[in-house]
Tab-separated table of C-alpha atoms (C1' of nucleotides) in Angstrom:
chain	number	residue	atom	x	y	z
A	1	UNK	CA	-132.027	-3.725	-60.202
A	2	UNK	CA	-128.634	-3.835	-61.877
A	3	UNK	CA	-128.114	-1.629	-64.945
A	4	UNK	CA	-126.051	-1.077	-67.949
A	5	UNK	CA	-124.121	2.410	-68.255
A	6	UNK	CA	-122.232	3.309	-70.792
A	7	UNK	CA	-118.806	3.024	-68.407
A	8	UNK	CA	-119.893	-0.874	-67.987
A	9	UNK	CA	-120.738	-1.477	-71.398
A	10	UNK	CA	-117.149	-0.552	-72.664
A	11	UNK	CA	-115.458	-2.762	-69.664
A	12	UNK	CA	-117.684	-5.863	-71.614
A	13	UNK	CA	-115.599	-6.691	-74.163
A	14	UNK	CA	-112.278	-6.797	-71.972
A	15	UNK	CA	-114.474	-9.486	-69.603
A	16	UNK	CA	-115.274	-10.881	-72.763
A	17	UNK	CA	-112.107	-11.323	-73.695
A	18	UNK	CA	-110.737	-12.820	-70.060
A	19	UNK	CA	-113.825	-14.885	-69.868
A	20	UNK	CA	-112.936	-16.586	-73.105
A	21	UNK	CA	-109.564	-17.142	-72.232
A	22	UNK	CA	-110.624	-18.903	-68.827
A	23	UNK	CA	-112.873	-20.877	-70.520
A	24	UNK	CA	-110.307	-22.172	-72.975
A	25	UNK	CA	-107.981	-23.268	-69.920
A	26	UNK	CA	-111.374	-25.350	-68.871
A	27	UNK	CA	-112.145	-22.326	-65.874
A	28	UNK	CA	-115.704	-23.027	-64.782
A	29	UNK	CA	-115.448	-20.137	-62.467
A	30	UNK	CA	-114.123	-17.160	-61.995
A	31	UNK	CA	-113.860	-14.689	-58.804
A	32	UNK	CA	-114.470	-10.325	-59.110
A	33	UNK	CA	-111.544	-10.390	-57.290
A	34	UNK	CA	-109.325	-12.137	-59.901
A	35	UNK	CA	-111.174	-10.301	-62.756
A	36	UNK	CA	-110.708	-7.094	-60.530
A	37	UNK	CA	-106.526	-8.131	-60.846
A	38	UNK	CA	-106.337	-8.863	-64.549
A	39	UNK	CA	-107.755	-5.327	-65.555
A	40	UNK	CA	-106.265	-3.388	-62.888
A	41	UNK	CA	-109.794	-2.196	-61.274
A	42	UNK	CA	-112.010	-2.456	-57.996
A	43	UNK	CA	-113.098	-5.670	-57.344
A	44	UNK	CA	-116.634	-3.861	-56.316
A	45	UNK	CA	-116.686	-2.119	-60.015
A	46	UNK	CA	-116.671	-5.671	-61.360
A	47	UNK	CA	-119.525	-7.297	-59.362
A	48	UNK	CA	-121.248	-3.833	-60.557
A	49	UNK	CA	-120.401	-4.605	-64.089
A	50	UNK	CA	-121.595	-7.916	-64.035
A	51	UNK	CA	-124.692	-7.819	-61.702
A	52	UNK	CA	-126.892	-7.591	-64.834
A	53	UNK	CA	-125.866	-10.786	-65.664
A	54	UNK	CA	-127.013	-12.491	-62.500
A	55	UNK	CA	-124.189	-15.213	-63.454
A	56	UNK	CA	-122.941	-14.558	-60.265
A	57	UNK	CA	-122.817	-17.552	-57.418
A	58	UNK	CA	-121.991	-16.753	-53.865
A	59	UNK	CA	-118.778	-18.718	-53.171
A	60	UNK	CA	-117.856	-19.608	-56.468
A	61	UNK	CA	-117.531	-17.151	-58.420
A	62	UNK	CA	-119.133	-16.052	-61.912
A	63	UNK	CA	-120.236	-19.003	-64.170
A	64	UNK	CA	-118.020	-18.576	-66.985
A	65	UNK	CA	-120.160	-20.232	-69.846
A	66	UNK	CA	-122.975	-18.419	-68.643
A	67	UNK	CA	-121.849	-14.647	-68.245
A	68	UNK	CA	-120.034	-15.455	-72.010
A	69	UNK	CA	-123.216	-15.859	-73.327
A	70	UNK	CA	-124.724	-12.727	-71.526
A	71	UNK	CA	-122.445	-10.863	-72.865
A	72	UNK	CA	-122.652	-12.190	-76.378
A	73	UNK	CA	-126.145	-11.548	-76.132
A	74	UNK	CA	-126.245	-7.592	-74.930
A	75	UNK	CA	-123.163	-6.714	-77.393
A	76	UNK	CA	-125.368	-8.995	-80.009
A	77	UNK	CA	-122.063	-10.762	-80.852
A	78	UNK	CA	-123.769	-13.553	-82.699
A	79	UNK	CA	-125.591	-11.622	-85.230
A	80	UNK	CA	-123.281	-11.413	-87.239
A	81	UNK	CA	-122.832	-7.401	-88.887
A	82	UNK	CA	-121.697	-6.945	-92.235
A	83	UNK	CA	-118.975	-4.252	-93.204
A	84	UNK	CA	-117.951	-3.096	-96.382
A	85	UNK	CA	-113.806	-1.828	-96.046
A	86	UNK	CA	-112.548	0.944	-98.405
A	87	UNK	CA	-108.911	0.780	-99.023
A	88	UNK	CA	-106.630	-2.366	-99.249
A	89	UNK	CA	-103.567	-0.920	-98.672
A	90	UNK	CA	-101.403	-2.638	-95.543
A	91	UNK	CA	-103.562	-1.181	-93.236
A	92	UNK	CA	-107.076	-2.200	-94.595
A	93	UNK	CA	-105.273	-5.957	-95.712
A	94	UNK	CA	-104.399	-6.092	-92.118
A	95	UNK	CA	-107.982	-5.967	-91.202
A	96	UNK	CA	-108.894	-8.084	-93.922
A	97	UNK	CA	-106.947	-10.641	-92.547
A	98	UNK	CA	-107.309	-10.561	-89.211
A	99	UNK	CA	-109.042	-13.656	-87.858
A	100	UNK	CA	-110.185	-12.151	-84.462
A	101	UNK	CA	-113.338	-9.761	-85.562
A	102	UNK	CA	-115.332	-13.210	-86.383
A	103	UNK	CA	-114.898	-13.630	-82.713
A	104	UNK	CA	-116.969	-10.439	-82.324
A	105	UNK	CA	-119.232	-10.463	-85.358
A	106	UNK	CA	-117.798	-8.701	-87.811
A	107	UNK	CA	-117.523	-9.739	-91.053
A	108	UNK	CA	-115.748	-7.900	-93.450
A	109	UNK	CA	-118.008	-8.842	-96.408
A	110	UNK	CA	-116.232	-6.617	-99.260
A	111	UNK	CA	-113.017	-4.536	-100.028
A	112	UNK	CA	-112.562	-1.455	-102.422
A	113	UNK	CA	-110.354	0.263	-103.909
A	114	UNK	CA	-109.354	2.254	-106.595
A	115	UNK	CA	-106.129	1.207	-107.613
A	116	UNK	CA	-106.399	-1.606	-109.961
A	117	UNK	CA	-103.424	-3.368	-109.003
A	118	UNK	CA	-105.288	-4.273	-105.831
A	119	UNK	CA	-108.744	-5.345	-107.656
A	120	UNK	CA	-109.694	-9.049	-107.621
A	121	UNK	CA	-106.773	-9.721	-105.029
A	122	UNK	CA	-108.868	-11.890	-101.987
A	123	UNK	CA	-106.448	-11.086	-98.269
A	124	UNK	CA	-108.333	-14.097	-95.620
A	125	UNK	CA	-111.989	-14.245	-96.925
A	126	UNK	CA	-111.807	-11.068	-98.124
A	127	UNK	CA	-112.054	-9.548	-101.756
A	128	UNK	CA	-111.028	-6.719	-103.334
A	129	UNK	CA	-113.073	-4.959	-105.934
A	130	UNK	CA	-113.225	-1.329	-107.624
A	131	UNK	CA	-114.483	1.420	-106.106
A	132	UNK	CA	-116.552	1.735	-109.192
A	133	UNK	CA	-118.680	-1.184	-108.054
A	134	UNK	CA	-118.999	-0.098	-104.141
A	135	UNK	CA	-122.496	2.410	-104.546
A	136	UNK	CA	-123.643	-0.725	-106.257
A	137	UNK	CA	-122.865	-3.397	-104.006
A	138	UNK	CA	-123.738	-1.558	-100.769
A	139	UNK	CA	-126.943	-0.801	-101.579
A	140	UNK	CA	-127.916	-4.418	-103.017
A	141	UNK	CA	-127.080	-5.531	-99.699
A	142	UNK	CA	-128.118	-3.011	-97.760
A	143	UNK	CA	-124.682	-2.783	-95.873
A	144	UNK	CA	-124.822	-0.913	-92.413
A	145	UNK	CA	-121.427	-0.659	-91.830
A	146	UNK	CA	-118.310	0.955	-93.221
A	147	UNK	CA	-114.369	0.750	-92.739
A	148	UNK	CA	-112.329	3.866	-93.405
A	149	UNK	CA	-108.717	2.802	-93.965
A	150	UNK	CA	-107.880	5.090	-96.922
A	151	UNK	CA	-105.217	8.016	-96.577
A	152	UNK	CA	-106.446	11.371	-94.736
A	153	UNK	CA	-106.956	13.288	-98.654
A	154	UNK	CA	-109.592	10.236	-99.423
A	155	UNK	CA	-110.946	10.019	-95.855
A	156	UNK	CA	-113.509	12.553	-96.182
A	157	UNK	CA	-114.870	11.765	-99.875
A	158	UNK	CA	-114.650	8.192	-99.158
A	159	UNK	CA	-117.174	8.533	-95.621
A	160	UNK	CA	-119.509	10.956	-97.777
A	161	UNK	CA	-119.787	7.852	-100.398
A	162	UNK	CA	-120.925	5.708	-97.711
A	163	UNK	CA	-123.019	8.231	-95.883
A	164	UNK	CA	-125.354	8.600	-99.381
A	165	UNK	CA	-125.210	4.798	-99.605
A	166	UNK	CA	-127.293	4.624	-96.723
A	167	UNK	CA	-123.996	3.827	-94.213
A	168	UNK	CA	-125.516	4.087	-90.636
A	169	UNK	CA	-122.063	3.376	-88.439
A	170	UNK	CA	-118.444	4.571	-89.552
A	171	UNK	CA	-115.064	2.673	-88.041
A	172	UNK	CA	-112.824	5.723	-89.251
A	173	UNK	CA	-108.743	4.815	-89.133
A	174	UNK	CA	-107.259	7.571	-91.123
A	175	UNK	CA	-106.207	10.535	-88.715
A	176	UNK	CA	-109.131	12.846	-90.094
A	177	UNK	CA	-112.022	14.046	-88.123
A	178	UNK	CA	-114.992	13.586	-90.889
A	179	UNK	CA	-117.739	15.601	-91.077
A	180	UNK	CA	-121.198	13.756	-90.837
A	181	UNK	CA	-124.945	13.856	-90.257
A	182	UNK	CA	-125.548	13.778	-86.766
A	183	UNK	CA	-127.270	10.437	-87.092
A	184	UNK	CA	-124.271	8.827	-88.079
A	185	UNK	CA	-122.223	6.682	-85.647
A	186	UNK	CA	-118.674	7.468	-86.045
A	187	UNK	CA	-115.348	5.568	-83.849
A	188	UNK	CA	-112.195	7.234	-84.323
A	189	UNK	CA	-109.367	4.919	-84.350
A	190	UNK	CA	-106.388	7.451	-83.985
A	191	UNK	CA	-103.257	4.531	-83.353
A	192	UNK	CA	-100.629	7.148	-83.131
A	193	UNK	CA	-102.488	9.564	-80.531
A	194	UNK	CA	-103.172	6.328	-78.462
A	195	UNK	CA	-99.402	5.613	-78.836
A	196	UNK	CA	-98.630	8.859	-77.607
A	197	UNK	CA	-100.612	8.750	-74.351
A	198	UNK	CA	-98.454	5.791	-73.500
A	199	UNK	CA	-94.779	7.709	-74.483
A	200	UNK	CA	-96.440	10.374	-71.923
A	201	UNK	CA	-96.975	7.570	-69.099
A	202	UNK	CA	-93.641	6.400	-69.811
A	203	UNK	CA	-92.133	9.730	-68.961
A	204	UNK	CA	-93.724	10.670	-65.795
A	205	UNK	CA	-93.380	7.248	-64.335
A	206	UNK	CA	-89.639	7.876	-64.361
B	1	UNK	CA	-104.274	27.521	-61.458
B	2	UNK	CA	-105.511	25.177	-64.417
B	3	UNK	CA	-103.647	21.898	-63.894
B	4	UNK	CA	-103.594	18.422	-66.305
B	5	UNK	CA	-105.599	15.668	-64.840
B	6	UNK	CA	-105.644	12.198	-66.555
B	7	UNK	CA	-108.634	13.051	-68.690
B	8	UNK	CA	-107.392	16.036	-69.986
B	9	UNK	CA	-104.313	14.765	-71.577
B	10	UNK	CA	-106.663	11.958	-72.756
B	11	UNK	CA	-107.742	14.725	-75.207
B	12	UNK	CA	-105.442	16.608	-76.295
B	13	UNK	CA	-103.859	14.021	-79.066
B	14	UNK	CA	-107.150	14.849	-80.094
B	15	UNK	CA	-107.083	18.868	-79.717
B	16	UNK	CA	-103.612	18.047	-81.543
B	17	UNK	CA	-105.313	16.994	-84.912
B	18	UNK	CA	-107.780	18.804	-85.079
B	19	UNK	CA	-105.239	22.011	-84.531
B	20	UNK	CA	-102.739	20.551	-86.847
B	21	UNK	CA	-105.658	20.552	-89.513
B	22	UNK	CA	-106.643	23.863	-88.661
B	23	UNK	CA	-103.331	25.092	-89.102
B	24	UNK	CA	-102.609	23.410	-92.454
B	25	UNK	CA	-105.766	25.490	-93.940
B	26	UNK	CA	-103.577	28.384	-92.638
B	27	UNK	CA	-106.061	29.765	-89.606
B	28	UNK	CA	-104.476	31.312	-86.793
B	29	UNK	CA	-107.412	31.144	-84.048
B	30	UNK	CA	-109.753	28.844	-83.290
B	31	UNK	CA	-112.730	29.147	-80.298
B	32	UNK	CA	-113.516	26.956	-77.524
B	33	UNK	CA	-116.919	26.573	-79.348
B	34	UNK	CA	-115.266	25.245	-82.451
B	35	UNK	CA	-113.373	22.505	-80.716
B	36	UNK	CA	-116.074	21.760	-78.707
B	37	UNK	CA	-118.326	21.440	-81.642
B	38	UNK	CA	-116.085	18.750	-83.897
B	39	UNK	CA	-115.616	16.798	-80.752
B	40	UNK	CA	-118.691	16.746	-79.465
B	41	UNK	CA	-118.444	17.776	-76.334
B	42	UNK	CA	-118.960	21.474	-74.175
B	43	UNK	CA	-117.166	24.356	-74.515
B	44	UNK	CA	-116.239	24.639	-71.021
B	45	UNK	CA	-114.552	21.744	-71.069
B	46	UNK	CA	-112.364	22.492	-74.000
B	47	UNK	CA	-111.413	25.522	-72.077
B	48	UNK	CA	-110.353	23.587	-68.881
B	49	UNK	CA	-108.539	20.854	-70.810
B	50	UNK	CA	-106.632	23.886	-72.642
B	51	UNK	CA	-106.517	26.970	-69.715
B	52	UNK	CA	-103.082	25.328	-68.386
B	53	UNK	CA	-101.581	26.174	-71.873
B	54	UNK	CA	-102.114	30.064	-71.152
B	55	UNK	CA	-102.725	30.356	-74.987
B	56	UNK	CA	-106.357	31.699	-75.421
B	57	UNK	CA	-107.257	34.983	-76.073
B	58	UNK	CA	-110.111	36.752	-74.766
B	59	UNK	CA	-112.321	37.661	-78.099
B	60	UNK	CA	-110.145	35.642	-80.278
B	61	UNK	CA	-109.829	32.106	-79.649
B	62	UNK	CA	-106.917	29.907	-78.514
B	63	UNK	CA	-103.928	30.985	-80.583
B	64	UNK	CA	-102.898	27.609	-82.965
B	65	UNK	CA	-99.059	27.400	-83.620
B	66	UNK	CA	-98.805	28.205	-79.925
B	67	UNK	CA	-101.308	25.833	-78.249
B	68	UNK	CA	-99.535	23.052	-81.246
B	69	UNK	CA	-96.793	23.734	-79.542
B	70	UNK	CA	-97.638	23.595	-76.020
B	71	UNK	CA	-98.904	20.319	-76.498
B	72	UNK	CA	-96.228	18.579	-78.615
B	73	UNK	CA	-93.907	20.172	-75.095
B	74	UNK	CA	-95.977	18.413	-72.815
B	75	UNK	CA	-96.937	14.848	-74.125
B	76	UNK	CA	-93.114	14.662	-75.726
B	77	UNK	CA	-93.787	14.583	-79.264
B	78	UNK	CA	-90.800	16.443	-80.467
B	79	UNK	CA	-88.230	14.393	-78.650
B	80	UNK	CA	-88.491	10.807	-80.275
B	81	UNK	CA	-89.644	7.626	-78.850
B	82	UNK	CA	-87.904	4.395	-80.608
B	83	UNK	CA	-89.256	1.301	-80.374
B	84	UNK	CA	-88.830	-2.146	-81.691
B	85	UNK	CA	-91.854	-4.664	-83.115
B	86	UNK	CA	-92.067	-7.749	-83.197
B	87	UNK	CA	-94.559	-10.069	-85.871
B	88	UNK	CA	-93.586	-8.537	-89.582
B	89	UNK	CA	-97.189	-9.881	-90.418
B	90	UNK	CA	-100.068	-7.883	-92.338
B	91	UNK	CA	-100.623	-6.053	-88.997
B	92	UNK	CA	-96.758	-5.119	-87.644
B	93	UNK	CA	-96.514	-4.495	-91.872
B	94	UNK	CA	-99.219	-2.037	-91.846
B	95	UNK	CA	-97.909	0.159	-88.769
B	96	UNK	CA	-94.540	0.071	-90.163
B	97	UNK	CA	-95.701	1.696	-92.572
B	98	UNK	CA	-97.924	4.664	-91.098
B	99	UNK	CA	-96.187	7.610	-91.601
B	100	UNK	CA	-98.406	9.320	-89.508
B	101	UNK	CA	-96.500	8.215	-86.082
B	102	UNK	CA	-93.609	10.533	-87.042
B	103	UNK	CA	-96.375	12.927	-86.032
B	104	UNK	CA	-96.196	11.628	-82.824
B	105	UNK	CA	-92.907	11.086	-81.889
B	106	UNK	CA	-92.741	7.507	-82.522
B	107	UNK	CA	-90.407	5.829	-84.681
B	108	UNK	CA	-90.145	1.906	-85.336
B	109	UNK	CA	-86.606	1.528	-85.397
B	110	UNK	CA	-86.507	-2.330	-86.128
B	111	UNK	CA	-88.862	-4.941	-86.710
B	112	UNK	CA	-88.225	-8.666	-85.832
B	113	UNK	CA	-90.095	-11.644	-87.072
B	114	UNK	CA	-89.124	-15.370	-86.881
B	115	UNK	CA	-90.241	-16.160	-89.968
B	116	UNK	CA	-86.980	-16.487	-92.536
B	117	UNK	CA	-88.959	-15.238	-95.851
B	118	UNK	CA	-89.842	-12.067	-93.529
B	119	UNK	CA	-86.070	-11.282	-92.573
B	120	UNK	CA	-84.608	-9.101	-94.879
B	121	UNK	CA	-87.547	-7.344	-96.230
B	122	UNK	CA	-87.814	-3.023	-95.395
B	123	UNK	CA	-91.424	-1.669	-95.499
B	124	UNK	CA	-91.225	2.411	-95.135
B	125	UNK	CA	-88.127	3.151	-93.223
B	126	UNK	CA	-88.175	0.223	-91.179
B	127	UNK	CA	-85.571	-3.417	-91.533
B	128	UNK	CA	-86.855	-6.582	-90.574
B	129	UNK	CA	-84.453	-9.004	-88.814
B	130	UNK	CA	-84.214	-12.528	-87.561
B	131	UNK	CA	-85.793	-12.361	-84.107
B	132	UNK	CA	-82.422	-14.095	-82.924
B	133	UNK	CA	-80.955	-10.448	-83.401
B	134	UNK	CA	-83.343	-9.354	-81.107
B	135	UNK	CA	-82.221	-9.454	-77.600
B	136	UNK	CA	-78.430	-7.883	-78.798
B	137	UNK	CA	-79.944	-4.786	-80.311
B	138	UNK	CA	-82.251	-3.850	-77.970
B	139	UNK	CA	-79.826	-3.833	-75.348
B	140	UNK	CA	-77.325	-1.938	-77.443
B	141	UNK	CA	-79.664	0.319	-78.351
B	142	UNK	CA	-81.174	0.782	-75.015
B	143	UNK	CA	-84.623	0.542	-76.415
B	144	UNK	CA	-87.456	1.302	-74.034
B	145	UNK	CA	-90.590	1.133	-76.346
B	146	UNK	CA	-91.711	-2.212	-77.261
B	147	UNK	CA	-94.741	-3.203	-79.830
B	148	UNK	CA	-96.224	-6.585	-80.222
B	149	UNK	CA	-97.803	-7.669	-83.117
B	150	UNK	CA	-97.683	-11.239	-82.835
B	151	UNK	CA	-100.361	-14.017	-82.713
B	152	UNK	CA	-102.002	-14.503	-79.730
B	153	UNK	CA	-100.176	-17.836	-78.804
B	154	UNK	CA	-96.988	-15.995	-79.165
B	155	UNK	CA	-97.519	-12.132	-76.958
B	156	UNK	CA	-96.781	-13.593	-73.424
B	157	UNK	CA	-93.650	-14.986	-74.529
B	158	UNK	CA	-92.228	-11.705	-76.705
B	159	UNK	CA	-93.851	-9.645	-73.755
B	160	UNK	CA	-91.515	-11.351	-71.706
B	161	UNK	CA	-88.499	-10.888	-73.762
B	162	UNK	CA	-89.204	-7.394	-73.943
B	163	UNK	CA	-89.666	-6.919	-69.686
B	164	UNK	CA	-86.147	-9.540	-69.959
B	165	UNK	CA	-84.033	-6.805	-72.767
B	166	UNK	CA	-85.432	-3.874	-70.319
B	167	UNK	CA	-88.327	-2.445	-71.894
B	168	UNK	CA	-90.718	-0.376	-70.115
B	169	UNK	CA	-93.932	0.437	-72.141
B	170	UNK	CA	-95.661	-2.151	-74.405
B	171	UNK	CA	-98.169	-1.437	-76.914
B	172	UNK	CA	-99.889	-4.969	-77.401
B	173	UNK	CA	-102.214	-5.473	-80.041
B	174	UNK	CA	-102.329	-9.533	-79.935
B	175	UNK	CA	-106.003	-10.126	-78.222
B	176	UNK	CA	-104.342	-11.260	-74.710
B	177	UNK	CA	-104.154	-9.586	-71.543
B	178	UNK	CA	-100.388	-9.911	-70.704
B	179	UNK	CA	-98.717	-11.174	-67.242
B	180	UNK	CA	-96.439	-8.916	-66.557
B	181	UNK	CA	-94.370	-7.149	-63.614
B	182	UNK	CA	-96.291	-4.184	-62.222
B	183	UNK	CA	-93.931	-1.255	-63.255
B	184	UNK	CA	-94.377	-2.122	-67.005
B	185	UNK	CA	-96.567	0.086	-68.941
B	186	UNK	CA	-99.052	-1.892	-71.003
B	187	UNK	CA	-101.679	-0.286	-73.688
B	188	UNK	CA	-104.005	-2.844	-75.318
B	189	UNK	CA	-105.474	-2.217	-78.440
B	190	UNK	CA	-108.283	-4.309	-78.682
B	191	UNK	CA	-109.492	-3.282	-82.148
B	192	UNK	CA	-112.432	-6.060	-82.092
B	193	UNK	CA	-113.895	-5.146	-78.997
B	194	UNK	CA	-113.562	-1.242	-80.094
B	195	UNK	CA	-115.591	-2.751	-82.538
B	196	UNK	CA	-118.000	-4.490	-80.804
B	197	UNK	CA	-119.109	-1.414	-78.744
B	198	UNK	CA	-119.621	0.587	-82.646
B	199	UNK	CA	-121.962	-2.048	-83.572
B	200	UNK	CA	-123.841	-2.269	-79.736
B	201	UNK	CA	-124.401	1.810	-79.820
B	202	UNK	CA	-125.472	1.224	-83.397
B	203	UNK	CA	-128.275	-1.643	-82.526
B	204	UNK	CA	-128.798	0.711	-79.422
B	205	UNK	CA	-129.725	3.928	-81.859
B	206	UNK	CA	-132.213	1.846	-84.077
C	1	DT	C1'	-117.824	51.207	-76.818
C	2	DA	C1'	-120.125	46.679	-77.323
C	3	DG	C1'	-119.589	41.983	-78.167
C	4	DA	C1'	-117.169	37.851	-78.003
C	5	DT	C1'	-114.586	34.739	-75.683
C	6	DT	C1'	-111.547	33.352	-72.128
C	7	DG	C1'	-110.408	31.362	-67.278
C	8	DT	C1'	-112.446	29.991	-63.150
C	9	DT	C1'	-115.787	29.175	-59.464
C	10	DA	C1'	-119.819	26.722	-58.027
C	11	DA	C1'	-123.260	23.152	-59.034
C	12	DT	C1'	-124.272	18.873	-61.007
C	13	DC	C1'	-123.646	14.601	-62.539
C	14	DG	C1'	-121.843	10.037	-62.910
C	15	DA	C1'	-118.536	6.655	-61.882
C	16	DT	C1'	-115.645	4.338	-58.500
C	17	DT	C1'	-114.685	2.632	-53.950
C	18	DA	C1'	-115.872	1.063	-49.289
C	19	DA	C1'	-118.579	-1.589	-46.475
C	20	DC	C1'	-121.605	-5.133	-45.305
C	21	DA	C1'	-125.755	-8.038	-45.071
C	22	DA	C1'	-127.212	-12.080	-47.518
C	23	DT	C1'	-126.149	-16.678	-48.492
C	24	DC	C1'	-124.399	-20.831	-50.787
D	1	DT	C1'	-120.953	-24.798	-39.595
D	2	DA	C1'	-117.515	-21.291	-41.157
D	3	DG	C1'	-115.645	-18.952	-44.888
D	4	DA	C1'	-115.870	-16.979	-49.252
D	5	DT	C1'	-118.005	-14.289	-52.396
D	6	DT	C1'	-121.904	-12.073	-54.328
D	7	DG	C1'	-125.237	-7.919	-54.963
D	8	DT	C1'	-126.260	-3.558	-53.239
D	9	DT	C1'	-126.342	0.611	-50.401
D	10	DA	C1'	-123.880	4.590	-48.853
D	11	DA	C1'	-119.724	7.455	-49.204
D	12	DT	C1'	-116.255	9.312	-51.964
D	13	DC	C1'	-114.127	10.905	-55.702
D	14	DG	C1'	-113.459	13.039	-60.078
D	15	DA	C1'	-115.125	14.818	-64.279
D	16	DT	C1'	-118.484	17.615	-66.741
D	17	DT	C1'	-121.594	21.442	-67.142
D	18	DA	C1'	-123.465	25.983	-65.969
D	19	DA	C1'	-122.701	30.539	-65.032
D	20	DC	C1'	-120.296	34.708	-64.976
D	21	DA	C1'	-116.771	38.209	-64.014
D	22	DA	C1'	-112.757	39.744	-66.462
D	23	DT	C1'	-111.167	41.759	-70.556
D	24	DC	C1'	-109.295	42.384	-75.208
DNA sequence: TAGATTGTTAATCGATTAACAATC
DNA sequence: TAGATTGTTAATCGATTAACAATC
């Protein structure tokens, strides 16, 4: 009986993403072997990845609508989740108006901030309003999620004000490591460290 | 003798912060146990990722501005990385203006965008021109460090622009797995699947 | 000195790869 | 049918954890 690790459930959303693309070329069907090529892996790790599925047809290949729709279902891509986003400066408006998290679910329902300038400015679907009204707000709609894209000084105090508004999961992009009850789900996006792993690569492949 | 492996210098841009933080609060020591504890992982293993630095200190800790150091030596943060991006949009706009890849070593020399209303304008430090410009200066400047922030529709053909000027690491944050020739260096950011596996562990902890 | 903390060895764990029978 | 491709078992590999001697 095929399982889901964690190592496989992390590898979904790049199939996701290949899947997608097949399927918008009109792909049917699609081998572990030219998955396996795309994502520079094992042909065997993909059949592992997507045994689960059981969208797999000797011969042919994966059904492409089919496994799509597996997927969708264990990373519950169509329930949509709500996030609230604190901080519309060029980092948090680049969020904002990014089309591809509806792809995935996420909907950023709300912006704050606390510079006034930036109030009642709308980036995509998005709006901006004071910080004043977020405790408000998040509770009446009992918001799960929250987007961290304020400086590192306002990190901290900014993750605390979600955490007592009843925040469960944290997307954190300023280069701070917060400090959180344990039961609070916390993904550190740290762009420049990222960045630096591949300067590293770059230099010993020379 | 303690030697890096792959998922050891995974971790240290994240040993780097939290050391960098450490030091700005002026300590001079910090423990295995201390590290361990904000990242949420075992002691041991912070002192394997860290025992080829030779910068611990039996009863003390691992010694700060030295271990810093150490680490900016061996990822190559102190000499600087230039790179070019293409797409001025909210996205390129936002990392443009991070200051926190100076940290890092990184430095967006240029930006390019096709867009006329785009060409001209300077967010942070960095000059937007006419993506006509492109191909001259990168070969003048010898540029090896390439950054796409373009649509989706557009990545494969800048990504091949890049390979064509003689670029050799691209950081590609347009949702598309790029064709390219084998001794490229490629980091994807895919910030909506990141995403996607926040809100599956969250559904998961329910 | 006694206690704390490192570096390292050995044990465990989990993930990847290899191989192949099943089968469409 | 023959060939291609899956799902799965066994073998390998690498990373993490446990334990502890060394020592400041």
């Amino acid at each position: 009986m095929p399982q889901l690790t964690i190592a496989k459930v992390a590898r979904l959303p790049e199939y996701y993403q290949i899947l997608k693309m097949l399927s918008k070329k009109g792909r049917e069907h699609v081998s572990s072997e030219h998955l396996a090529e795309v994502l520079g892996i094992d042909s065997s790790l993909v059949r592992k990845d997507l045994a689960w599925a059981y969208t797999g047809v000797q011969k042919v290949g994966y059904h492409i609508p089919a496994t799509v729709k597996k997927i969708e279902e264990v990373l519950g891509l169509n329930n949509t989740k709500d996030a609230f986003l604190v901080g519309a400066g060029s980092l948090g408006q680049a969020l904002m108006g990014y089309t591809g998290f509806r792809e995935y679910g996420l909907s950023i329902l709300a912006a704050f901030d606390i510079d006034q300038e930036k109030v009642g400015q709308k980036i995509g679907d998005t709006k901006v309003f004071p910080m004043s009204e977020f405790d408000r707000l998040a509770r009446r709609l009992n918001i799960q999620m929250g987007i961290v894209a304020v400086t590192e000084d306002a990190a901290q105090q900014v993750a605390d004000q979600m955490v007592e508004a009843g925040f469960k999961a944290l997307w954190n992009f300023a280069p701070v490591f917060l400090k959180l009850p344990d039961d609070i789900l916390v993904r550190n996006e740290n762009l420049a460290g990222g960045f630096a792993m591949l300067g590293y690569e770059l230099e010993r492949s020379v």
